[in-house]
Coordinates of C-alpha atoms and ligand atoms in Angstrom, one line a residue:
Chain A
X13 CA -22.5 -8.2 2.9
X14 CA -23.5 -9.7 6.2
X15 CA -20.4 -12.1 8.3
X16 CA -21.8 -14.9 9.4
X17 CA -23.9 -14.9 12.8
X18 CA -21.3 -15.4 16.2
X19 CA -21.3 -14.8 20.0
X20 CA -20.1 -11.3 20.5
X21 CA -18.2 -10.5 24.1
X22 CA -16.4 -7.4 25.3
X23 CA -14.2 -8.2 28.6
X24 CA -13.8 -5.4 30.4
X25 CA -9.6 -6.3 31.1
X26 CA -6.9 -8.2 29.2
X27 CA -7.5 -11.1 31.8
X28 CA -11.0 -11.3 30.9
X29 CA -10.0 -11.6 27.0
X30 CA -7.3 -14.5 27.6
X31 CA -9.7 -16.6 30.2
X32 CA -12.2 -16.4 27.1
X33 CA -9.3 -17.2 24.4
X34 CA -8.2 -19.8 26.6
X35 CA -11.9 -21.2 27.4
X36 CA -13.3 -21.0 23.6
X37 CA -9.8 -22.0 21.7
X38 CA -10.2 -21.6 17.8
X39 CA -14.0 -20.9 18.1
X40 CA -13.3 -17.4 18.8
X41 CA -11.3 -14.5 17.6
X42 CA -9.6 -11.5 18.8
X43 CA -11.8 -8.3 17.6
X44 CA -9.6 -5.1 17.7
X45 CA -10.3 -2.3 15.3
X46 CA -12.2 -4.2 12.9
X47 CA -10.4 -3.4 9.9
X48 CA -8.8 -6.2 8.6
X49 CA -10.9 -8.7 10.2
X50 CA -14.8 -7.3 9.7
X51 CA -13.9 -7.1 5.9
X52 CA -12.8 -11.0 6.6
X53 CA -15.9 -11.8 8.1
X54 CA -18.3 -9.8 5.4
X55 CA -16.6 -12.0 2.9
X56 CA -17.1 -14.7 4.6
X57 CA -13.6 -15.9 4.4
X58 CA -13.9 -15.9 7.9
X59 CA -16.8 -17.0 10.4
X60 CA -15.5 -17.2 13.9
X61 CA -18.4 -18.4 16.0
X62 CA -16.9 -16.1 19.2
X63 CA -15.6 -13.1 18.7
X64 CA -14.0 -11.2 21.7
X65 CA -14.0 -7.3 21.5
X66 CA -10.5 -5.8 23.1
X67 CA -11.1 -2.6 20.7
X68 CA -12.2 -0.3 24.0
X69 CA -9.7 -1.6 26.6
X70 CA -7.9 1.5 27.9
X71 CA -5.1 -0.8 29.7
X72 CA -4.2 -1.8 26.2
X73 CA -4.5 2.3 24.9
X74 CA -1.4 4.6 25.7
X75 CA 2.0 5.8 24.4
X76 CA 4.3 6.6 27.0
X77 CA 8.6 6.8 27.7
X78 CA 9.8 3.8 29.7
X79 CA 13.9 4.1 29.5
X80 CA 14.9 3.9 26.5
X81 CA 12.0 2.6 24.8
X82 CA 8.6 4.1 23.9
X83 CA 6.0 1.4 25.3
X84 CA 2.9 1.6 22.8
X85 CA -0.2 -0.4 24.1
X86 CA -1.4 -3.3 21.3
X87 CA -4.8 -1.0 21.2
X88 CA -3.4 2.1 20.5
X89 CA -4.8 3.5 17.0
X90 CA -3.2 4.4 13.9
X91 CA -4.6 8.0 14.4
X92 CA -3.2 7.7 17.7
X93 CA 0.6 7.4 16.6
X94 CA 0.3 9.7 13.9
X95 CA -0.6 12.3 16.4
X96 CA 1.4 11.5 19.6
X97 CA 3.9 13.9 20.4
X98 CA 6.3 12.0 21.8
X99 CA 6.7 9.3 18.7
X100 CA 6.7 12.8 17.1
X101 CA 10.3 13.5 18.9
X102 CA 11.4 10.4 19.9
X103 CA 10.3 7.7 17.2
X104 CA 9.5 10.1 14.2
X105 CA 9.6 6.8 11.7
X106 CA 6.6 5.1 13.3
X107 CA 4.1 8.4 14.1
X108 CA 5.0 8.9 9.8
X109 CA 4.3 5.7 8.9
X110 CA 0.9 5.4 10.7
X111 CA 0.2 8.9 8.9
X112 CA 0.3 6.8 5.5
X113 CA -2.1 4.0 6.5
X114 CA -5.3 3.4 4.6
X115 CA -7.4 6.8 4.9
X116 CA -8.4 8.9 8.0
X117 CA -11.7 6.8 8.6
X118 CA -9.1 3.6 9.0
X119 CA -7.1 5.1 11.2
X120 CA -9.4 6.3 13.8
X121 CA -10.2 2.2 13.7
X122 CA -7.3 0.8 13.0
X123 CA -4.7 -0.6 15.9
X124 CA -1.0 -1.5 15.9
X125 CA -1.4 -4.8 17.8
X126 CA -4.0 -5.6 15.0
X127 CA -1.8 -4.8 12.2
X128 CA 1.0 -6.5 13.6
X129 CA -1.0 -9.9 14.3
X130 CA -2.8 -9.5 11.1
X131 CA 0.8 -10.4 9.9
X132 CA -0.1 -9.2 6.1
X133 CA 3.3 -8.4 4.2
X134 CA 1.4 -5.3 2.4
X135 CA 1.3 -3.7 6.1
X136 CA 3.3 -0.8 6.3
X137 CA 3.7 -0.6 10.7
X138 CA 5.1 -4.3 10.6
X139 CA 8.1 -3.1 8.5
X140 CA 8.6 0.1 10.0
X141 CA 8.4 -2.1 13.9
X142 CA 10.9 -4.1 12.1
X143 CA 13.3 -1.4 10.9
X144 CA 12.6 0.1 14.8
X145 CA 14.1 -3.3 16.4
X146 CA 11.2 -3.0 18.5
X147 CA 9.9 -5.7 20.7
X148 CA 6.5 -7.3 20.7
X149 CA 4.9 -8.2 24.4
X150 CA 2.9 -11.0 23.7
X151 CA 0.5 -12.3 26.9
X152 CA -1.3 -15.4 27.5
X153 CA -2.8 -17.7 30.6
X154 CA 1.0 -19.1 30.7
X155 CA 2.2 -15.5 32.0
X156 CA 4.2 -13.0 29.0
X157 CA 6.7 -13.1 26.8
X158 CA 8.9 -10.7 25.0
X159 CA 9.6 -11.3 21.4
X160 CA 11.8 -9.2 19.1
X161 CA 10.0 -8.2 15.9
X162 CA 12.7 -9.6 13.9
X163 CA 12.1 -12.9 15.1
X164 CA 7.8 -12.4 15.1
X165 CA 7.3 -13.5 11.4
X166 CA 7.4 -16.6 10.0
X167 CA 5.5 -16.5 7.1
X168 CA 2.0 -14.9 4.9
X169 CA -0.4 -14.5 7.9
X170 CA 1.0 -16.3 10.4
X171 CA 3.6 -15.3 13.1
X172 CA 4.7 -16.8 16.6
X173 CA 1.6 -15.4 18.3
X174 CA 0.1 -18.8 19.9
X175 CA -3.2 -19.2 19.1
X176 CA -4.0 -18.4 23.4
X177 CA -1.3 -15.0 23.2
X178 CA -2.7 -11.6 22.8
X179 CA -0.2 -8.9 21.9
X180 CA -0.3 -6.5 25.0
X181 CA 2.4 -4.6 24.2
X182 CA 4.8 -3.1 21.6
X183 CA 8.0 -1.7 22.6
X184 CA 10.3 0.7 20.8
X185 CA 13.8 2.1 20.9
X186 CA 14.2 6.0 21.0
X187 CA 15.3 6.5 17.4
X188 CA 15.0 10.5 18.3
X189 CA 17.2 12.3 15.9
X190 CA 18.7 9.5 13.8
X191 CA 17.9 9.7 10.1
X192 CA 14.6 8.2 9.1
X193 CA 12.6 7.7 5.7
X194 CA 9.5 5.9 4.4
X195 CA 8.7 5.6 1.1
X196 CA 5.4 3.7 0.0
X197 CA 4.9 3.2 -3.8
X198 CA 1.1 3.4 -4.5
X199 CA -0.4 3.9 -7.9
X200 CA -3.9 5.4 -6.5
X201 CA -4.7 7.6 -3.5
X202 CA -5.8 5.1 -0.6
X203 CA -4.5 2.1 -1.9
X204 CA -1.7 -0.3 0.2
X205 CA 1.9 -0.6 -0.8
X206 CA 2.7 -2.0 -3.9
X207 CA 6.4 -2.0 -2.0
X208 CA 7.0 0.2 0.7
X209 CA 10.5 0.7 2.6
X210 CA 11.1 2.0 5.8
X211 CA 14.7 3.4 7.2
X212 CA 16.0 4.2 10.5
X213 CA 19.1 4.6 11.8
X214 CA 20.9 2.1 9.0
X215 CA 18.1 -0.7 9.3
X216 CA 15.8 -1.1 6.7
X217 CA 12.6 -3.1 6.6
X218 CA 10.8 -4.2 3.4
X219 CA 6.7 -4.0 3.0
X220 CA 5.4 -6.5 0.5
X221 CA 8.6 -8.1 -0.8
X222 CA 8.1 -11.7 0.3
X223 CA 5.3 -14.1 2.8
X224 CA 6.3 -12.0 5.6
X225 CA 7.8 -8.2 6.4
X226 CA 11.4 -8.2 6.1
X227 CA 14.7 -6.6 6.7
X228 CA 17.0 -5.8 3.7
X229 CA 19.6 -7.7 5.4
X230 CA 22.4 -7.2 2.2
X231 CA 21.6 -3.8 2.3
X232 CA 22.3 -3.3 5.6
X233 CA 25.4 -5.0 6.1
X234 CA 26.8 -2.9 3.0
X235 CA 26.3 0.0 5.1
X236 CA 27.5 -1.0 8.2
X237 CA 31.0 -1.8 5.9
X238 CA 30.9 1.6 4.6
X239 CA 29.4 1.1 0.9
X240 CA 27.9 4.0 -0.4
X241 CA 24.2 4.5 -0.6
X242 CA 24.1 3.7 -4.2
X243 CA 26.0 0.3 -4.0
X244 CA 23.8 -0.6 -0.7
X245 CA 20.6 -0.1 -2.6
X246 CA 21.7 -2.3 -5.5
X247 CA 21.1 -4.9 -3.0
X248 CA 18.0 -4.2 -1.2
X249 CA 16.0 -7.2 -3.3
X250 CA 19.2 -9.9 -1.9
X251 CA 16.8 -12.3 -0.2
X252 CA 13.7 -11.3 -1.0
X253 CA 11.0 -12.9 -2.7
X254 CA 8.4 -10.8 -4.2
X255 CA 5.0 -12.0 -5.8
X256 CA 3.6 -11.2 -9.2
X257 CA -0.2 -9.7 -8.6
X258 CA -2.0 -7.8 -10.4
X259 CA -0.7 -4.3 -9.3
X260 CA 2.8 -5.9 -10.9
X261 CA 5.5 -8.0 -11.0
X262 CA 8.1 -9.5 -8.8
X263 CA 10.6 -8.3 -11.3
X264 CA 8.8 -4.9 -11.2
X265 CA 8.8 -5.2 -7.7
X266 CA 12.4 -6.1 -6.9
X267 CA 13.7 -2.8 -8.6
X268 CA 11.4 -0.7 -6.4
X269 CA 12.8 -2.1 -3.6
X270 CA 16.1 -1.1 -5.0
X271 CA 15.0 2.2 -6.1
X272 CA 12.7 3.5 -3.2
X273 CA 15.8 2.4 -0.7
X274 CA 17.9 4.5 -1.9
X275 CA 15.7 7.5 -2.2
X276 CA 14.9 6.4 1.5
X277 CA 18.4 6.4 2.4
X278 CA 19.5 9.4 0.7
X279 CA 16.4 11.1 2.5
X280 CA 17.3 9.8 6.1
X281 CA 20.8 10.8 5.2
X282 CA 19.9 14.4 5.0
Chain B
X26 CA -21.1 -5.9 29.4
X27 CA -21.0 -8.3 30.8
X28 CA -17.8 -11.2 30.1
X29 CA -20.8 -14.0 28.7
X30 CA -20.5 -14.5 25.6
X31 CA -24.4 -13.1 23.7
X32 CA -25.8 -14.4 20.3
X33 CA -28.0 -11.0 20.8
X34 CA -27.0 -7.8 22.8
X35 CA -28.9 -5.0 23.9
X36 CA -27.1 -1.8 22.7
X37 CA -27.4 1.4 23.5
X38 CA -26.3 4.0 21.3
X39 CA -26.7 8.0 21.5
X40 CA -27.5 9.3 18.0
X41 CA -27.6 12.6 16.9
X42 CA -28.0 13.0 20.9
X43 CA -31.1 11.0 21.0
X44 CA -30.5 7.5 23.2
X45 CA -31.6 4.5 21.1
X46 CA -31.6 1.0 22.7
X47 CA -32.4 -2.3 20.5
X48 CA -31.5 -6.1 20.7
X49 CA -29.8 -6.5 18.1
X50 CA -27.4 -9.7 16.4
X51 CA -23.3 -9.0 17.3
X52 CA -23.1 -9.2 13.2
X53 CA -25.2 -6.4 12.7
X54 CA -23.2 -3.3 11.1
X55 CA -23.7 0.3 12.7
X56 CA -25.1 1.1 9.2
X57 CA -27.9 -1.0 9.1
X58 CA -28.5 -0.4 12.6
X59 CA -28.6 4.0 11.5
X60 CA -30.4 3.1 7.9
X61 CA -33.0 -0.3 9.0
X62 CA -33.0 0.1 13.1
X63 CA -33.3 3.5 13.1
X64 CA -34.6 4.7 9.6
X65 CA -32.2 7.1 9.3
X66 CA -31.6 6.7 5.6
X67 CA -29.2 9.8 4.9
X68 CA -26.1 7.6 5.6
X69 CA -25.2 5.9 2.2
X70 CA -23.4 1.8 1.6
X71 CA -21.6 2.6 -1.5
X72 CA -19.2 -0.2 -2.0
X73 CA -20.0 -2.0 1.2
X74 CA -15.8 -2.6 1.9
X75 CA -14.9 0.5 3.2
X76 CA -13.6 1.9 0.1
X77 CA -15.7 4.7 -0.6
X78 CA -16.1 6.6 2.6
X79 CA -20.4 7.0 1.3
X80 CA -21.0 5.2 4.8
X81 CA -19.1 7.7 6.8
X82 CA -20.6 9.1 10.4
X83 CA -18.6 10.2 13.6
X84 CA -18.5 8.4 16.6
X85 CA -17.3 10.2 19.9
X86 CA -16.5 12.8 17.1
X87 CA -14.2 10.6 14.5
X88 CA -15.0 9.9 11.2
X89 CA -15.3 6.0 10.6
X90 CA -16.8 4.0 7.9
X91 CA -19.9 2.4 9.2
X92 CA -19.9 -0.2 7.0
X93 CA -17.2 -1.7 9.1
X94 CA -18.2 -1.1 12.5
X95 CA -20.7 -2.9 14.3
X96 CA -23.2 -1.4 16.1
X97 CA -22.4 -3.2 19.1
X98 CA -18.7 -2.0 18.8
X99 CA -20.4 1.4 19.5
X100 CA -22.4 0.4 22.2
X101 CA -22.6 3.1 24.6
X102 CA -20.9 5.8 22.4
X103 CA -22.4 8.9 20.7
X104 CA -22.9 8.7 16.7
X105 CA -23.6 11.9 14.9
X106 CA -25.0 11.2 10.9
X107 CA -26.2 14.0 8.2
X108 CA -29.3 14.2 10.0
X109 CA -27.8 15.2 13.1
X110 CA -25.5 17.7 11.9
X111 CA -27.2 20.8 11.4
X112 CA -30.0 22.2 14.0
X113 CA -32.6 22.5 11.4
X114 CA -33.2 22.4 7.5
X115 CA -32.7 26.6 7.7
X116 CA -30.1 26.9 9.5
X117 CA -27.5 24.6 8.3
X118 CA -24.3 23.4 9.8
X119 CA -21.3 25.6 8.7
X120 CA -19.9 22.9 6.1
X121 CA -23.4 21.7 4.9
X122 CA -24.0 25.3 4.3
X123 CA -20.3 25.4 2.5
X124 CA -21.2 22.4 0.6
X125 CA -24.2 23.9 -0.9
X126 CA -22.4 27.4 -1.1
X127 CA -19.3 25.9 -3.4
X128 CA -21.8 24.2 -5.2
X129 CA -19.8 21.1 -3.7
X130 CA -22.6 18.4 -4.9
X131 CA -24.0 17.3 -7.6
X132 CA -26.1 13.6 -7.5
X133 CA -25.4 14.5 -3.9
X134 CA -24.8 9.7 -2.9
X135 CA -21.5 10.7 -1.3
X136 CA -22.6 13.9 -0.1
X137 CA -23.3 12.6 3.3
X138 CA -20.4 10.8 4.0
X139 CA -18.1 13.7 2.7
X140 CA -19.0 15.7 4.4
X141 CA -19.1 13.9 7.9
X142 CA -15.4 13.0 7.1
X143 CA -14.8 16.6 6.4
X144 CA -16.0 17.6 9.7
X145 CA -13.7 15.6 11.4
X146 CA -11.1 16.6 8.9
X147 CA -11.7 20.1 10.3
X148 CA -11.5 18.7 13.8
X149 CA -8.5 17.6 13.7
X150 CA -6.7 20.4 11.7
X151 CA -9.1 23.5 11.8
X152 CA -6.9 25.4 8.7
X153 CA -6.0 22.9 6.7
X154 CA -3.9 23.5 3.4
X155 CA -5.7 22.4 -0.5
X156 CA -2.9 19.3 0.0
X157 CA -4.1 18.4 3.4
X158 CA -7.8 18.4 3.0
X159 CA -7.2 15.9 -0.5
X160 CA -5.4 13.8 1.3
X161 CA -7.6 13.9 4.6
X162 CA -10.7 13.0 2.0
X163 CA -8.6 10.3 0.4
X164 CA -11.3 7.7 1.5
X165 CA -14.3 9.4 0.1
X166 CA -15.1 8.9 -3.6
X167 CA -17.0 10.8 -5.6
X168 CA -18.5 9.9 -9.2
X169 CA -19.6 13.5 -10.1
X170 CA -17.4 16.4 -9.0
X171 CA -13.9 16.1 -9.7
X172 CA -13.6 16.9 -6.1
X173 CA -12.4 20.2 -6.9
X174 CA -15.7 22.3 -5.6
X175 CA -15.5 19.7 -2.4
X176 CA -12.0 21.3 -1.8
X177 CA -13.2 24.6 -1.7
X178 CA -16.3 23.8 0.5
X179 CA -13.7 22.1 2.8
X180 CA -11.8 24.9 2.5
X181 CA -14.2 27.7 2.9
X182 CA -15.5 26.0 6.1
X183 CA -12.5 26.2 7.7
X184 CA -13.2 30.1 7.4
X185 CA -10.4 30.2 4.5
X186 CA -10.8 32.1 1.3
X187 CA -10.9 29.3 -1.2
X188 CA -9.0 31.3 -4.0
X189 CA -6.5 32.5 -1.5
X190 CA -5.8 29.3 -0.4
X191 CA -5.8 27.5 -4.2
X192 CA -3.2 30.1 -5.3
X193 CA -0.7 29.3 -3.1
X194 CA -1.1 26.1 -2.8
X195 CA -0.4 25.3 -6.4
X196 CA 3.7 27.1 -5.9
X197 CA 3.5 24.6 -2.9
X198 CA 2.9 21.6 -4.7
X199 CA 5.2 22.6 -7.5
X200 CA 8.1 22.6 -5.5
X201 CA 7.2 19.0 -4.4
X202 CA 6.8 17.7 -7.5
X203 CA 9.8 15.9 -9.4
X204 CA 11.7 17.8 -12.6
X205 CA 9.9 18.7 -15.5
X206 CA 6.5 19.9 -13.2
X207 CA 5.3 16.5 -13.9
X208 CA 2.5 15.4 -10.8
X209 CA 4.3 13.3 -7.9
X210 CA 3.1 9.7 -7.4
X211 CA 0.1 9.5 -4.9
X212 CA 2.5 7.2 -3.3
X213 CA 4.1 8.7 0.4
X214 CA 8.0 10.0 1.1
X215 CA 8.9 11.4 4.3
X216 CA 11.8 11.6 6.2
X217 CA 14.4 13.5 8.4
X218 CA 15.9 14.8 5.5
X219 CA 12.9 15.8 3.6
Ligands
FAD321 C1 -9.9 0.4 3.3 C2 -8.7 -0.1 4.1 C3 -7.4 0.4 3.8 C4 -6.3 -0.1 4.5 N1 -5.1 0.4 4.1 C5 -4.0 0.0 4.8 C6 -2.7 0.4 4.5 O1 -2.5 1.2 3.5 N2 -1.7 -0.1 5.2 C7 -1.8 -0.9 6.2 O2 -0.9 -1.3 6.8 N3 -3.0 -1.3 6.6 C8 -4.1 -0.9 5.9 N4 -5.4 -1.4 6.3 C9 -5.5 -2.3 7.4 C10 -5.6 -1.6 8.7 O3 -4.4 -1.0 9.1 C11 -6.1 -2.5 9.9 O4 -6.7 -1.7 10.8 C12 -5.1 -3.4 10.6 O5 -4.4 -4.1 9.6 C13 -5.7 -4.3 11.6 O6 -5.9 -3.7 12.8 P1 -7.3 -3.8 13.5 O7 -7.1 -3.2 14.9 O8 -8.3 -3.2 12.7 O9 -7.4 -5.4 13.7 P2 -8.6 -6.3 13.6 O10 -9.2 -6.3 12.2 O11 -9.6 -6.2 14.7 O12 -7.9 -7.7 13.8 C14 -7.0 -8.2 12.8 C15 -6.4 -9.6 13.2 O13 -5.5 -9.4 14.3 C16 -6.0 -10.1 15.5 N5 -5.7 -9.2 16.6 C17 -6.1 -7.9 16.7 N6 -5.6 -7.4 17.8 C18 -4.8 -8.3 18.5 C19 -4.0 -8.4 19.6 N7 -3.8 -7.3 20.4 N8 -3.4 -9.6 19.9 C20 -3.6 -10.6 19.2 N9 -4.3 -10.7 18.0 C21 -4.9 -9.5 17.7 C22 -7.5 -10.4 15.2 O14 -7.9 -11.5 15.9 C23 -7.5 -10.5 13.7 O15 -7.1 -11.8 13.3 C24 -6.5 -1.0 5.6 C25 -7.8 -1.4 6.0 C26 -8.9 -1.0 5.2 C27 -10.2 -1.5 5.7
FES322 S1 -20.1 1.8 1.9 FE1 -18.7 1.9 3.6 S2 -17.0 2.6 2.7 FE2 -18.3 2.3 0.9
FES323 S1 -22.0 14.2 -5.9 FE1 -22.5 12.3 -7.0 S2 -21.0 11.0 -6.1 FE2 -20.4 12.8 -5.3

């Protein structure tokens, strides 16, 4: 399968990217690692006519302690966060998550800012940045703009992200040695979530239970009142609002939501 | 490069440590630019959406699928294919040679791809466990050989004794697995408490 032909460049800075976002509007497209939007583009489900490569920007690859926060750049690689030693110690949650993401080959590709823009409600990073409270650093021509990730989403593909605004930055609270769990319900090795659930520190996001990632908001506010882990889990699918696809249903989904967060929370429980 | 925006681009790509240039279209993938550029052919498209790892080569040392990556994406980088593995057709690179050792082929389509991906398996975790090298070969399929005689290529490469390695791994995995000894999901749980 062959994308459609289009005008390649590669910027060599973030500011070279947005002038070229800014000068070529919805003609072009933001190429990071590849891997959700090549597959697009073979399919021809997508044929943007300019596509700008950020994928080798080192400004936009690095992992490092600012404060309280772990600032991740948007270019940084799944394989990247799965190895890095200091989301190893300080934000365990988010180096396991990448871990589970597609297959080695995907990761060494693959990039959070992509992930997170691609806004896909199968993802698993955009629940676990969810779950994280982290922030998303979104840049454009107009100057930045911090947006919390709970306030990113609004819907299946689509998020806040003007059309001119690359993600630059992603930035995440120290979680260090708060209890943590992900569970991701796959039927076959390599597949995505059919649901996936990731907890930190009594906040729990939801992979593919509705348009968008979400936070199990019910569950969470049982906790915070003291329920137990079995009563908070009951509620996990409060506000949700699964599909039915081929892998299964949204009834079939809602009680693994219900079931993998309590084995999450009993897990990050210890 | 330049910040115009090109309909073709001049790449320059090191393979197998040979420089190659060629002006080629931005849509171009690296595997037709290794297979129809180049006419090196050992490099496989399988499915063609980067499900079956057949496509797999290193670039800067990394496994990627390069049915996904265009060749101007690795403009400037070094790829390294099945051809450019071992020094010569006697003396083989260590996991070709464990491939054909732990009889670890048999219609041999994903060969080339599996073990590229293994290589860079081994890169990144020299001694792996049986658990870590299925999982770190979890995008490769194979049609013929139940994967099992992969393993122990994988393993064996890694300088482990296959058996050694198979025998303990199998009390490892049983302590993971849920009552009754039945096989855990393929799907993931990790945690702080785990
Ligand atoms: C076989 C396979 C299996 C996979 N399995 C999983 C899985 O199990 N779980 C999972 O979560 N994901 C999975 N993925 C998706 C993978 O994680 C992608 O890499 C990721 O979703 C997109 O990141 P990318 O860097 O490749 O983005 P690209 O494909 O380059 O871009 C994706 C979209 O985001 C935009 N974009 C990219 N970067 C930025 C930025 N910094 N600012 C603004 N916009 C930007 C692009 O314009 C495009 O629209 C899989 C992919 C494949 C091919
Ligand atoms: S041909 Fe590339 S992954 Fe199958
Ligand atoms: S040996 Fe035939 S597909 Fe693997």
């Amino acid at each position: 399968m062959i994308p459609v032909a289009f005008s390649y460049a590669r910027p060599d800075s973030v500011d070279g990217a947005l002038a070229l976002l800014a000068e070529h509007g919805e003609d072009a497209t933001i190429l990071a690692g590849g891997h959700s939007l090549l597959p697009v583009m073979k399919l021809r489900l997508g044929a943007p006519e300019v596509v700008i490569d950020i994928g080798r920007l080192p400004e936009l690859r690095y992992i490092r302690v600012q404060g309280d926060e772990v600032a991740i750049g948007a270019g940084t690689r799944h394989r990247d966060l799965e190895a890095s030693d200091v989301l190893g110690s300080d934000v365990p949650l988010l180096a396991a998550v990448a871990r589970t993401v597609g297959d080695p080959q995907v990761r060494h590709r693959g990039t959070i800012g992509g992930s997170l823009a691609h806004a896909d409600p199968a993802s698993d990073l955009p629940a676990a940045v969810l779950a994280l409270d982290a922030t998303i650093v979104l840049r454009s021509p107009r100057g930045e703009r911090q947006v919390p990730a709970t306030g990113f989403y609004t819907g299946m593909f689509s998020s806040v992200k003007e059309p001119d605004e690359l993600i630059v930055e992603i930035r995440v609270p120290r979680t260090g040695s708060a209890g943590w769990a992900y569970e991701k319900f796959t039927r076959r090795a390599n597949d995505w979530a059919i649901v996936g659930v990731a907890v930190v520190d009594g906040r729990v996001g939801l992979v593919n239970m509705g348009a968008s990632p979400l936070r199990a908001s019910a569950t969470e506010a049982a906790l915070a009142d003291g329920a137990s882990i079995d009563e908070a889990a009951a509620l996990a699918d409060q506000g949700t609002d699964p599909q039915t696809d081929v892998s299964a249903t949204a009834e079939y989904r809602r009680h693994l939501a219900r079931l993998l967060t309590r084995r999450a929370l009993t897990t990050a429980a210890g | 490069m330049t910040i115009s925006v090109n309909t073709s681009v001049k790449v320059g790509i090191t393979v197998n440590g040979e420089e190659t240039t060629a002006d080629v279209e931005p849509r171009l993938l690296l595997v037709h630019y290794l297979r129809d550029v180049l006419g090196l052919k050992a490099t496989n498209v399988g499915c063609d959406t980067t499900s079956c790892g057949a496509c797999t080569v290193l670039v800067d040392g990394e496994s990627v699928k390069s049915c996904t990556v265009l060749a101007v994406q690795a403009d400037g980088q070094s790829v390294t294919t099945m051809e450019g593995l071992s020094p010569n057709s006697t003396e083989l690179h260590p996991m070709a040679a464990a491939f054909r050792a732990e009889h670890g082929l048999q219609c041999g389509f994903c060969t080339p791809g599996m073990v590229m991906a293994a290589v860079s398996l081994l890169e990144e975790n020299p001694t792996p466990t049986e658990r870590e090298v299925r999982e770190g070969l979890e995008g490769n399929l194979c049609r013929c050989t139940g994967y099992h005689n992969i393993v122990r290529a994988v393993l064996s490469a890694s300088g482990q004794n296959p058996d050694a390695v198979q025998t303990t791994s199998v009390d490892a995995d049983a302590d993971q697995s849920p009552a009754g000894g039945v096989e855990s999901a393929p799907g993931f749980s990790t945690g702080s408490g785990a």
